[in-house]
Amino acid sequence: MSHERMFELIKRDTTSKARVGRLNTAHGAVDTPVFMSVGTQASVKALDPRELREMGTQIILGNTYHLNIRPGMEIITAAGGLHQFMNWQAPILTDSGGFQVFSLATIRKIQAHGVEFRSHLDGSLLFLGPKEAMKIQATLGSDIAMVFDDCPPHTSTPRELRGAVDRTVRWARECREQPRSPGQLVFGIVQGAANPALREECAKELVGMAFDGYAIGGVSVGEPEPEMMRAIEITEPFLPANQPRYAMGLGTPAQLVELVARGVDMFDCVLPTRVARNGTAFTRKGSISVKGGAYKADFRPIEEGCDCFACQHFTRAYIRHLLNVGEILGLRLLSVHNTRMYLKVMEDIRAAILAGTFDALRREFATNYIPTQKVLLARAAAADR
Amino acid sequence: MSHERMFELIKRDTTSKARVGRLNTAHGAVDTPVFMSVGTQASVKALDPRELREMGTQIILGNTYHLNIRPGMEIITAAGGLHQFMNWQAPILTDSGGFQVFSLATIRKIQAHGVEFRSHLDGSLLFLGPKEAMKIQATLGSDIAMVFDDCPPHTSTPRELRGAVDRTVRWARECREQPRSPGQLVFGIVQGAANPALREECAKELVGMAFDGYAIGGVSVGEPEPEMMRAIEITEPFLPANQPRYAMGLGTPAQLVELVARGVDMFDCVLPTRVARNGTAFTRKGSISVKGGAYKADFRPIEEGCDCFACQHFTRAYIRHLLNVGEILGLRLLSVHNTRMYLKVMEDIRAAILAGTFDALRREFATNYIPTQKVLLARAAAADR
């Protein structure tokens, strides 16, 4: 598929780098900017495929590292691929496992063609490299496969970062040569932390390999928000405008708006379902703790005006009670709301860009959305520097 | 409401005591024999109201003991009752809390007009008696309230059983005099364990008080199956034929068929959702452990021919994987299947009684359904006696 057919750039915002596009995959088209729900282990936590489709989910994520351990590729092969296994007949993007190997597992040895590590689950010795990651993703049959990269912690030394970028580039080239499943797209991943020279170098090397799209990795690795924004800003100019850009593992709703303004088209994040399990809801005004006693007799929906199944049918008081007594329905309903909230933000972003009102939406969001204390402190610290 | 209008006896089976009826409540009619899903804490575990209605749930249970502790009656009152609080616009039956006080809580003192006990949750001192239980149920606004009874363990001495029956009768009379919510029906509960004289005496006393229906309590308290069946058999003849009979806390699908044959109209049981959380599915051939490795590459539905959402969309292999990796969707899907399985058994029972083929269904069930080892051992022990 040519880049033009694979990714259609429909409209560019005049006030920012935001754009509306359409990404065509083997399992259908995806309107961008898009939020991709995370289904690490072949399930978006607490939700079923029907709920996901009803709330407008276009594409979900699966993970090479986890799925290779359980259920394992023998079962995925017998099922006829990941779409069939989990009965999700829309697009799937699979992460390569690089991030998990470098964050979850105990690394035994980084070798020329991959990493020897111990499973986080049972300590068994495993090996994952470009060849293995691409083979697993071909077996999964995802619509978009990611290259196997070296994703170092944000506390890495310059020397470590240098090594990670070198390996990422070398491994990307190996990934590029591996067999794919029919129609499978492959995205490169740019590393280099907050170092402009490394980001530029890594991006240019990858673009030279002509991937179907490009991800900015090495973000959401524990760095403060200003550093994350900078990593995106110093990388984006080196990515082709006519191809999709994906910021991995981000972010809060307010961050997504700002990242769209910086030219990013695709996002994935565990926050909507993870904070739901802690009793927290995302709203246009920031996150609120529904589990807290403040809402115990509050009979409004989680967010007034929200069209999600939870807000249409249940009150804060009821959901708070469910969370308080440990009923699964409580975290289900918050997962529904939070996921729909993210999707609706993206729908509104797309509509605003098309209508030429993205700047107003962006300012409105910045005014109304109260970030968490952690984000505010990081911003203050950055301003002081 | 007269008994005739409240409960319509539509058809009696000629080969057994089975009957088809219709129970009219303030929130609509219920076709009997009926299985009532248990929503102890204002939620049928893991399921939402839409799923429940889709699978044919007619009526659910709530619990006085639990709901009085959390969220508490202040919040239920503010919500406008239990139906509104949980957004379930169909019939609800509430248990009185008697069973929970005698099984969950630490009893401090049984008094003339109720029980002083410590909450199983935080040890706080609480009091529940006929007056309190009926007041809570009026606040909940359930369609059917149960009297507050003394439900002793099955290991009780004859002297303890005597005391429990005396209290149950006295408390039932007190409950009879309490205010109700509009249209609320009240059922008496017969105690007396496996003692025919006590059961007869208790039943006759309660029937003399003219309740809207009668439950057989003191079953599902740890007794072996033959003793449970006997408790039903020795009680049923003393219950009015033109009123609904409810066997509390029972049972397996095979037991439900046999209890219908013994003249029971209503059932509630936590088994469908509880065993789901342990990775077990009910089928017409007995229960199977889906979590076990046997189904890891089995791409059939949980039960072939089943019309539930889980069986229509997902395989054993997928659900087994979800259970194996601890994804919530796994126990959700098993809860859907198990609950639908129970409801379908009741639908088939009603259809068979109406068609005059109940005896064939009963024999088919007994032939195909493989009971658990525990049930088989209890039956063998009873046969040896």
Short mmCIF file of N, CA and C in Angstrom, two decimals, chain B residues 133-289:
data_model
loop_
_atom_site.label_atom_id
_atom_site.label_comp_id
_atom_site.label_asym_id
_atom_site.label_seq_id
_atom_site.Cartn_x
_atom_site.Cartn_y
_atom_site.Cartn_z
N ALA B 133 -36.19 -4.97 60.39
CA ALA B 133 -36.06 -5.59 59.06
C ALA B 133 -37.17 -5.13 58.12
N MET B 134 -38.37 -5.00 58.66
CA MET B 134 -39.50 -4.58 57.82
C MET B 134 -39.39 -3.09 57.46
N LYS B 135 -38.87 -2.32 58.41
CA LYS B 135 -38.71 -0.89 58.14
C LYS B 135 -37.67 -0.68 57.03
N ILE B 136 -36.57 -1.42 57.12
CA ILE B 136 -35.53 -1.33 56.09
C ILE B 136 -36.09 -1.75 54.73
N GLN B 137 -36.85 -2.85 54.73
CA GLN B 137 -37.40 -3.34 53.46
C GLN B 137 -38.44 -2.37 52.89
N ALA B 138 -39.16 -1.68 53.77
CA ALA B 138 -40.11 -0.66 53.29
C ALA B 138 -39.33 0.49 52.65
N THR B 139 -38.20 0.84 53.27
CA THR B 139 -37.36 1.91 52.71
C THR B 139 -36.75 1.47 51.37
N LEU B 140 -36.31 0.22 51.31
CA LEU B 140 -35.76 -0.29 50.06
C LEU B 140 -36.85 -0.30 48.98
N GLY B 141 -38.12 -0.49 49.42
CA GLY B 141 -39.23 -0.50 48.47
C GLY B 141 -39.25 -1.73 47.59
N SER B 142 -38.82 -2.86 48.14
CA SER B 142 -38.81 -4.09 47.35
C SER B 142 -40.24 -4.52 47.04
N ASP B 143 -40.40 -5.29 45.99
CA ASP B 143 -41.72 -5.79 45.63
C ASP B 143 -42.16 -6.91 46.55
N ILE B 144 -41.19 -7.69 47.02
CA ILE B 144 -41.49 -8.76 47.96
C ILE B 144 -40.52 -8.64 49.13
N ALA B 145 -41.08 -8.50 50.34
CA ALA B 145 -40.27 -8.47 51.55
C ALA B 145 -40.37 -9.82 52.24
N MET B 146 -39.30 -10.24 52.89
CA MET B 146 -39.32 -11.49 53.65
C MET B 146 -39.37 -11.17 55.14
N VAL B 147 -40.07 -12.03 55.90
CA VAL B 147 -40.11 -11.83 57.35
C VAL B 147 -38.73 -12.09 57.94
N PHE B 148 -38.49 -11.50 59.11
CA PHE B 148 -37.23 -11.72 59.83
C PHE B 148 -37.36 -13.02 60.63
N ASP B 149 -36.51 -14.00 60.28
CA ASP B 149 -36.63 -15.33 60.89
C ASP B 149 -35.37 -15.71 61.65
N ASP B 150 -35.46 -16.76 62.42
CA ASP B 150 -34.30 -17.33 63.11
C ASP B 150 -33.88 -18.55 62.30
N CYS B 151 -32.75 -18.45 61.65
CA CYS B 151 -32.28 -19.52 60.76
C CYS B 151 -31.08 -20.20 61.39
N PRO B 152 -31.31 -21.30 62.13
CA PRO B 152 -30.21 -21.95 62.86
C PRO B 152 -29.37 -22.85 61.95
N PRO B 153 -28.14 -23.14 62.32
CA PRO B 153 -27.30 -24.06 61.52
C PRO B 153 -27.89 -25.47 61.52
N HIS B 154 -27.50 -26.29 60.55
CA HIS B 154 -28.12 -27.62 60.43
C HIS B 154 -27.60 -28.58 61.49
N THR B 155 -26.64 -28.13 62.26
CA THR B 155 -26.10 -28.96 63.34
C THR B 155 -26.79 -28.65 64.68
N SER B 156 -27.86 -27.86 64.64
CA SER B 156 -28.52 -27.44 65.88
C SER B 156 -29.14 -28.62 66.64
N THR B 157 -29.23 -28.49 67.96
CA THR B 157 -29.88 -29.51 68.80
C THR B 157 -31.40 -29.35 68.66
N PRO B 158 -32.17 -30.40 69.01
CA PRO B 158 -33.64 -30.30 68.98
C PRO B 158 -34.14 -29.10 69.80
N ARG B 159 -33.49 -28.84 70.93
CA ARG B 159 -33.89 -27.73 71.78
C ARG B 159 -33.67 -26.38 71.06
N GLU B 160 -32.55 -26.28 70.36
CA GLU B 160 -32.25 -25.04 69.62
C GLU B 160 -33.24 -24.85 68.46
N LEU B 161 -33.58 -25.98 67.79
CA LEU B 161 -34.52 -25.90 66.68
C LEU B 161 -35.88 -25.43 67.16
N ARG B 162 -36.30 -26.01 68.30
CA ARG B 162 -37.58 -25.62 68.93
C ARG B 162 -37.61 -24.10 69.16
N GLY B 163 -36.54 -23.60 69.76
CA GLY B 163 -36.43 -22.17 70.05
C GLY B 163 -36.48 -21.34 68.78
N ALA B 164 -35.79 -21.81 67.75
CA ALA B 164 -35.75 -21.07 66.48
C ALA B 164 -37.13 -20.99 65.84
N VAL B 165 -37.86 -22.10 65.89
CA VAL B 165 -39.21 -22.10 65.31
C VAL B 165 -40.13 -21.17 66.11
N ASP B 166 -40.03 -21.23 67.43
CA ASP B 166 -40.86 -20.34 68.26
C ASP B 166 -40.60 -18.88 67.93
N ARG B 167 -39.31 -18.52 67.87
CA ARG B 167 -38.95 -17.13 67.55
C ARG B 167 -39.41 -16.76 66.14
N THR B 168 -39.19 -17.69 65.21
CA THR B 168 -39.58 -17.42 63.82
C THR B 168 -41.08 -17.10 63.72
N VAL B 169 -41.89 -17.88 64.42
CA VAL B 169 -43.34 -17.66 64.39
C VAL B 169 -43.69 -16.33 65.05
N ARG B 170 -43.09 -16.08 66.22
CA ARG B 170 -43.39 -14.83 66.95
C ARG B 170 -42.96 -13.62 66.13
N TRP B 171 -41.77 -13.71 65.57
CA TRP B 171 -41.25 -12.59 64.76
C TRP B 171 -42.06 -12.40 63.48
N ALA B 172 -42.53 -13.50 62.90
CA ALA B 172 -43.36 -13.40 61.68
C ALA B 172 -44.63 -12.59 61.99
N ARG B 173 -45.20 -12.85 63.16
CA ARG B 173 -46.42 -12.13 63.56
C ARG B 173 -46.11 -10.64 63.72
N GLU B 174 -44.96 -10.34 64.30
CA GLU B 174 -44.57 -8.93 64.44
C GLU B 174 -44.37 -8.28 63.06
N CYS B 175 -43.71 -9.01 62.16
CA CYS B 175 -43.46 -8.50 60.80
C CYS B 175 -44.78 -8.19 60.10
N ARG B 176 -45.75 -9.10 60.31
CA ARG B 176 -47.07 -8.98 59.67
C ARG B 176 -47.72 -7.64 59.97
N GLU B 177 -47.39 -7.08 61.15
CA GLU B 177 -48.06 -5.85 61.60
C GLU B 177 -47.33 -4.57 61.19
N GLN B 178 -46.15 -4.71 60.62
CA GLN B 178 -45.37 -3.52 60.30
C GLN B 178 -45.86 -2.84 59.02
N PRO B 179 -45.63 -1.53 58.88
CA PRO B 179 -45.98 -0.84 57.63
C PRO B 179 -45.15 -1.37 56.46
N ARG B 180 -45.72 -1.30 55.27
CA ARG B 180 -45.04 -1.76 54.05
C ARG B 180 -44.92 -0.59 53.08
N SER B 181 -44.10 -0.76 52.06
CA SER B 181 -44.08 0.23 50.99
C SER B 181 -45.26 -0.08 50.05
N PRO B 182 -45.67 0.86 49.22
CA PRO B 182 -46.87 0.65 48.38
C PRO B 182 -46.77 -0.61 47.52
N GLY B 183 -47.78 -1.47 47.67
CA GLY B 183 -47.83 -2.68 46.85
C GLY B 183 -46.89 -3.79 47.27
N GLN B 184 -46.15 -3.58 48.36
CA GLN B 184 -45.15 -4.58 48.78
C GLN B 184 -45.82 -5.85 49.31
N LEU B 185 -45.40 -6.99 48.79
CA LEU B 185 -45.87 -8.28 49.28
C LEU B 185 -44.94 -8.75 50.40
N VAL B 186 -45.47 -9.58 51.30
CA VAL B 186 -44.62 -10.12 52.37
C VAL B 186 -44.79 -11.64 52.41
N PHE B 187 -43.65 -12.32 52.43
CA PHE B 187 -43.65 -13.79 52.50
C PHE B 187 -43.21 -14.24 53.89
N GLY B 188 -43.87 -15.27 54.41
CA GLY B 188 -43.42 -15.92 55.65
C GLY B 188 -42.32 -16.92 55.34
N ILE B 189 -41.53 -17.29 56.35
CA ILE B 189 -40.45 -18.27 56.15
C ILE B 189 -40.63 -19.41 57.15
N VAL B 190 -40.76 -20.63 56.61
CA VAL B 190 -40.93 -21.81 57.46
C VAL B 190 -39.56 -22.35 57.88
N GLN B 191 -39.36 -22.49 59.18
CA GLN B 191 -38.15 -23.12 59.70
C GLN B 191 -38.52 -24.50 60.27
N GLY B 192 -37.55 -25.19 60.86
CA GLY B 192 -37.82 -26.50 61.47
C GLY B 192 -36.91 -27.61 60.96
N ALA B 193 -35.89 -27.22 60.18
CA ALA B 193 -34.88 -28.18 59.72
C ALA B 193 -35.52 -29.43 59.11
N ALA B 194 -35.03 -30.61 59.46
CA ALA B 194 -35.57 -31.85 58.88
C ALA B 194 -36.59 -32.50 59.80
N ASN B 195 -37.13 -31.75 60.75
CA ASN B 195 -38.09 -32.28 61.71
C ASN B 195 -39.53 -32.06 61.22
N PRO B 196 -40.22 -33.15 60.84
CA PRO B 196 -41.56 -33.01 60.23
C PRO B 196 -42.55 -32.28 61.14
N ALA B 197 -42.52 -32.60 62.42
CA ALA B 197 -43.49 -31.99 63.34
C ALA B 197 -43.27 -30.48 63.42
N LEU B 198 -41.99 -30.07 63.53
CA LEU B 198 -41.68 -28.64 63.62
C LEU B 198 -42.03 -27.92 62.33
N ARG B 199 -41.71 -28.54 61.21
CA ARG B 199 -42.03 -27.92 59.91
C ARG B 199 -43.54 -27.73 59.78
N GLU B 200 -44.30 -28.78 60.13
CA GLU B 200 -45.77 -28.70 60.02
C GLU B 200 -46.30 -27.58 60.92
N GLU B 201 -45.83 -27.58 62.16
CA GLU B 201 -46.29 -26.58 63.12
C GLU B 201 -45.98 -25.17 62.63
N CYS B 202 -44.73 -24.97 62.19
CA CYS B 202 -44.29 -23.64 61.74
C CYS B 202 -45.10 -23.19 60.52
N ALA B 203 -45.28 -24.12 59.58
CA ALA B 203 -46.02 -23.79 58.35
C ALA B 203 -47.46 -23.40 58.69
N LYS B 204 -48.09 -24.20 59.55
CA LYS B 204 -49.50 -23.93 59.89
C LYS B 204 -49.66 -22.59 60.60
N GLU B 205 -48.74 -22.30 61.51
CA GLU B 205 -48.79 -21.01 62.21
C GLU B 205 -48.69 -19.85 61.22
N LEU B 206 -47.74 -19.97 60.30
CA LEU B 206 -47.52 -18.89 59.33
C LEU B 206 -48.71 -18.76 58.38
N VAL B 207 -49.21 -19.89 57.89
CA VAL B 207 -50.35 -19.86 56.97
C VAL B 207 -51.55 -19.20 57.66
N GLY B 208 -51.66 -19.41 58.96
CA GLY B 208 -52.72 -18.76 59.74
C GLY B 208 -52.60 -17.24 59.72
N MET B 209 -51.42 -16.75 59.47
CA MET B 209 -51.22 -15.30 59.45
C MET B 209 -51.47 -14.70 58.06
N ALA B 210 -51.74 -15.59 57.08
CA ALA B 210 -52.11 -15.15 55.72
C ALA B 210 -51.07 -14.24 55.07
N PHE B 211 -49.88 -14.81 54.86
CA PHE B 211 -48.86 -14.07 54.10
C PHE B 211 -49.16 -14.17 52.60
N ASP B 212 -48.44 -13.38 51.82
CA ASP B 212 -48.66 -13.39 50.36
C ASP B 212 -48.00 -14.58 49.68
N GLY B 213 -47.05 -15.16 50.38
CA GLY B 213 -46.36 -16.33 49.86
C GLY B 213 -45.55 -16.94 51.00
N TYR B 214 -44.98 -18.13 50.75
CA TYR B 214 -44.28 -18.82 51.82
C TYR B 214 -42.93 -19.34 51.34
N ALA B 215 -41.92 -19.09 52.15
CA ALA B 215 -40.60 -19.60 51.82
C ALA B 215 -40.26 -20.76 52.73
N ILE B 216 -39.46 -21.67 52.19
CA ILE B 216 -38.91 -22.74 53.03
C ILE B 216 -37.47 -22.34 53.32
N GLY B 217 -37.25 -21.95 54.58
CA GLY B 217 -35.91 -21.54 55.00
C GLY B 217 -35.22 -22.68 55.72
N GLY B 218 -34.05 -22.41 56.26
CA GLY B 218 -33.31 -23.45 56.97
C GLY B 218 -32.81 -24.54 56.05
N VAL B 219 -32.79 -24.22 54.74
CA VAL B 219 -32.12 -25.11 53.78
C VAL B 219 -30.93 -24.33 53.25
N SER B 220 -30.01 -25.00 52.54
CA SER B 220 -28.78 -24.34 52.09
C SER B 220 -28.00 -23.79 53.28
N VAL B 221 -28.03 -24.54 54.38
CA VAL B 221 -27.28 -24.12 55.57
C VAL B 221 -26.18 -25.14 55.89
N GLY B 222 -25.74 -25.84 54.85
CA GLY B 222 -24.66 -26.80 55.04
C GLY B 222 -25.11 -28.24 55.11
N GLU B 223 -26.42 -28.46 55.03
CA GLU B 223 -26.94 -29.85 55.11
C GLU B 223 -26.68 -30.60 53.80
N PRO B 224 -26.55 -31.94 53.88
CA PRO B 224 -26.39 -32.71 52.64
C PRO B 224 -27.68 -32.69 51.81
N GLU B 225 -27.54 -32.97 50.51
CA GLU B 225 -28.68 -32.86 49.60
C GLU B 225 -29.92 -33.65 50.04
N PRO B 226 -29.77 -34.92 50.46
CA PRO B 226 -30.98 -35.67 50.82
C PRO B 226 -31.77 -35.00 51.95
N GLU B 227 -31.04 -34.40 52.91
CA GLU B 227 -31.70 -33.73 54.02
C GLU B 227 -32.44 -32.48 53.53
N MET B 228 -31.82 -31.79 52.57
CA MET B 228 -32.45 -30.60 51.99
C MET B 228 -33.74 -30.99 51.28
N MET B 229 -33.68 -32.06 50.47
CA MET B 229 -34.86 -32.50 49.73
C MET B 229 -35.99 -32.88 50.70
N ARG B 230 -35.60 -33.55 51.80
CA ARG B 230 -36.58 -33.98 52.78
C ARG B 230 -37.24 -32.76 53.45
N ALA B 231 -36.44 -31.75 53.74
CA ALA B 231 -36.99 -30.55 54.37
C ALA B 231 -38.06 -29.92 53.48
N ILE B 232 -37.82 -29.95 52.18
CA ILE B 232 -38.81 -29.41 51.23
C ILE B 232 -40.05 -30.30 51.22
N GLU B 233 -39.81 -31.61 51.12
CA GLU B 233 -40.93 -32.55 51.01
C GLU B 233 -41.86 -32.54 52.22
N ILE B 234 -41.28 -32.37 53.41
CA ILE B 234 -42.12 -32.41 54.62
C ILE B 234 -42.80 -31.05 54.88
N THR B 235 -42.39 -30.03 54.17
CA THR B 235 -42.97 -28.70 54.40
C THR B 235 -44.06 -28.38 53.38
N GLU B 236 -43.80 -28.72 52.13
CA GLU B 236 -44.66 -28.32 51.01
C GLU B 236 -46.15 -28.65 51.21
N PRO B 237 -46.49 -29.85 51.75
CA PRO B 237 -47.92 -30.18 51.87
C PRO B 237 -48.70 -29.19 52.74
N PHE B 238 -48.00 -28.44 53.58
CA PHE B 238 -48.69 -27.53 54.49
C PHE B 238 -48.75 -26.09 53.96
N LEU B 239 -48.29 -25.92 52.73
CA LEU B 239 -48.33 -24.58 52.14
C LEU B 239 -49.51 -24.49 51.16
N PRO B 240 -50.24 -23.39 51.13
CA PRO B 240 -51.43 -23.26 50.26
C PRO B 240 -51.04 -23.42 48.80
N ALA B 241 -51.80 -24.23 48.08
CA ALA B 241 -51.50 -24.51 46.67
C ALA B 241 -51.64 -23.27 45.80
N ASN B 242 -52.49 -22.36 46.19
CA ASN B 242 -52.75 -21.18 45.35
C ASN B 242 -51.85 -19.99 45.67
N GLN B 243 -50.76 -20.26 46.39
CA GLN B 243 -49.81 -19.18 46.68
C GLN B 243 -48.39 -19.62 46.34
N PRO B 244 -47.51 -18.65 46.06
CA PRO B 244 -46.15 -19.01 45.65
C PRO B 244 -45.32 -19.59 46.79
N ARG B 245 -44.49 -20.57 46.45
CA ARG B 245 -43.58 -21.19 47.40
C ARG B 245 -42.14 -20.96 46.94
N TYR B 246 -41.31 -20.61 47.87
CA TYR B 246 -39.95 -20.16 47.56
C TYR B 246 -38.96 -20.95 48.42
N ALA B 247 -38.04 -21.67 47.76
CA ALA B 247 -36.99 -22.42 48.48
C ALA B 247 -35.74 -21.57 48.53
N MET B 248 -35.34 -21.15 49.71
CA MET B 248 -34.31 -20.11 49.84
C MET B 248 -32.87 -20.63 49.69
N GLY B 249 -32.13 -19.95 48.80
CA GLY B 249 -30.69 -20.22 48.68
C GLY B 249 -30.33 -21.46 47.89
N LEU B 250 -31.27 -22.00 47.11
CA LEU B 250 -31.00 -23.23 46.35
C LEU B 250 -31.07 -22.94 44.86
N GLY B 251 -30.34 -23.75 44.12
CA GLY B 251 -29.42 -24.88 44.37
C GLY B 251 -28.64 -25.07 43.08
N THR B 252 -28.24 -26.30 42.78
CA THR B 252 -27.63 -26.60 41.48
C THR B 252 -28.75 -26.72 40.44
N PRO B 253 -28.42 -26.66 39.13
CA PRO B 253 -29.48 -26.80 38.13
C PRO B 253 -30.28 -28.09 38.29
N ALA B 254 -29.62 -29.20 38.56
CA ALA B 254 -30.32 -30.47 38.72
C ALA B 254 -31.23 -30.44 39.95
N GLN B 255 -30.77 -29.78 41.00
CA GLN B 255 -31.61 -29.67 42.20
C GLN B 255 -32.84 -28.81 41.93
N LEU B 256 -32.67 -27.76 41.14
CA LEU B 256 -33.82 -26.90 40.82
C LEU B 256 -34.92 -27.69 40.13
N VAL B 257 -34.52 -28.54 39.17
CA VAL B 257 -35.52 -29.36 38.47
C VAL B 257 -36.27 -30.24 39.47
N GLU B 258 -35.53 -30.86 40.37
CA GLU B 258 -36.16 -31.74 41.36
C GLU B 258 -37.02 -30.98 42.37
N LEU B 259 -36.62 -29.76 42.67
CA LEU B 259 -37.40 -28.96 43.62
C LEU B 259 -38.67 -28.44 42.97
N VAL B 260 -38.61 -28.12 41.68
CA VAL B 260 -39.83 -27.76 40.95
C VAL B 260 -40.80 -28.94 40.99
N ALA B 261 -40.28 -30.15 40.80
CA ALA B 261 -41.10 -31.36 40.84
C ALA B 261 -41.73 -31.56 42.21
N ARG B 262 -41.15 -30.95 43.23
CA ARG B 262 -41.68 -31.05 44.59
C ARG B 262 -42.57 -29.86 44.95
N GLY B 263 -42.89 -29.04 43.93
CA GLY B 263 -43.89 -27.99 44.15
C GLY B 263 -43.34 -26.61 44.47
N VAL B 264 -42.04 -26.39 44.24
CA VAL B 264 -41.46 -25.08 44.53
C VAL B 264 -41.55 -24.18 43.29
N ASP B 265 -41.84 -22.87 43.53
CA ASP B 265 -42.03 -21.92 42.43
C ASP B 265 -40.89 -20.92 42.26
N MET B 266 -40.16 -20.67 43.37
CA MET B 266 -39.17 -19.59 43.32
C MET B 266 -37.85 -20.04 43.94
N PHE B 267 -36.77 -19.59 43.34
CA PHE B 267 -35.43 -19.96 43.79
C PHE B 267 -34.50 -18.76 43.74
N ASP B 268 -33.53 -18.76 44.63
CA ASP B 268 -32.42 -17.82 44.50
C ASP B 268 -31.16 -18.57 44.88
N CYS B 269 -30.06 -18.21 44.25
CA CYS B 269 -28.81 -18.90 44.56
C CYS B 269 -27.63 -18.08 44.07
N VAL B 270 -26.58 -18.05 44.88
CA VAL B 270 -25.37 -17.32 44.48
C VAL B 270 -24.48 -18.16 43.56
N LEU B 271 -24.79 -19.46 43.42
CA LEU B 271 -23.90 -20.34 42.67
C LEU B 271 -23.51 -19.84 41.27
N PRO B 272 -24.46 -19.39 40.42
CA PRO B 272 -24.06 -19.02 39.05
C PRO B 272 -22.93 -18.00 39.02
N THR B 273 -23.00 -16.96 39.85
CA THR B 273 -21.95 -15.95 39.81
C THR B 273 -20.77 -16.33 40.70
N ARG B 274 -21.03 -17.07 41.78
CA ARG B 274 -19.91 -17.44 42.66
C ARG B 274 -18.96 -18.42 41.98
N VAL B 275 -19.51 -19.47 41.37
CA VAL B 275 -18.61 -20.44 40.73
C VAL B 275 -17.93 -19.82 39.51
N ALA B 276 -18.59 -18.82 38.89
CA ALA B 276 -17.95 -18.12 37.77
C ALA B 276 -16.64 -17.49 38.23
N ARG B 277 -16.65 -16.94 39.41
CA ARG B 277 -15.45 -16.28 39.92
C ARG B 277 -14.36 -17.30 40.26
N ASN B 278 -14.75 -18.57 40.36
CA ASN B 278 -13.75 -19.63 40.53
C ASN B 278 -13.39 -20.30 39.21
N GLY B 279 -13.93 -19.77 38.11
CA GLY B 279 -13.58 -20.33 36.80
C GLY B 279 -14.39 -21.54 36.39
N THR B 280 -15.59 -21.70 36.99
CA THR B 280 -16.42 -22.87 36.70
C THR B 280 -17.69 -22.48 35.95
N ALA B 281 -18.07 -23.30 34.98
CA ALA B 281 -19.29 -23.06 34.21
C ALA B 281 -20.29 -24.18 34.46
N PHE B 282 -21.56 -23.80 34.51
CA PHE B 282 -22.63 -24.80 34.57
C PHE B 282 -23.06 -25.16 33.15
N THR B 283 -23.27 -26.45 32.92
CA THR B 283 -23.84 -26.88 31.64
C THR B 283 -24.93 -27.92 31.95
N ARG B 284 -25.66 -28.32 30.91
CA ARG B 284 -26.71 -29.33 31.10
C ARG B 284 -26.12 -30.69 31.50
N LYS B 285 -24.81 -30.81 31.36
CA LYS B 285 -24.17 -32.09 31.71
C LYS B 285 -23.39 -31.99 33.02
N GLY B 286 -23.61 -30.91 33.75
CA GLY B 286 -22.88 -30.72 35.00
C GLY B 286 -21.96 -29.52 34.91
N SER B 287 -21.20 -29.28 35.96
CA SER B 287 -20.31 -28.12 35.95
C SER B 287 -18.93 -28.53 35.42
N ILE B 288 -18.28 -27.59 34.71
CA ILE B 288 -16.94 -27.85 34.18
C ILE B 288 -16.00 -26.73 34.60
N SER B 289 -14.75 -27.09 34.86
CA SER B 289 -13.76 -26.08 35.21
C SER B 289 -13.14 -25.51 33.94
#
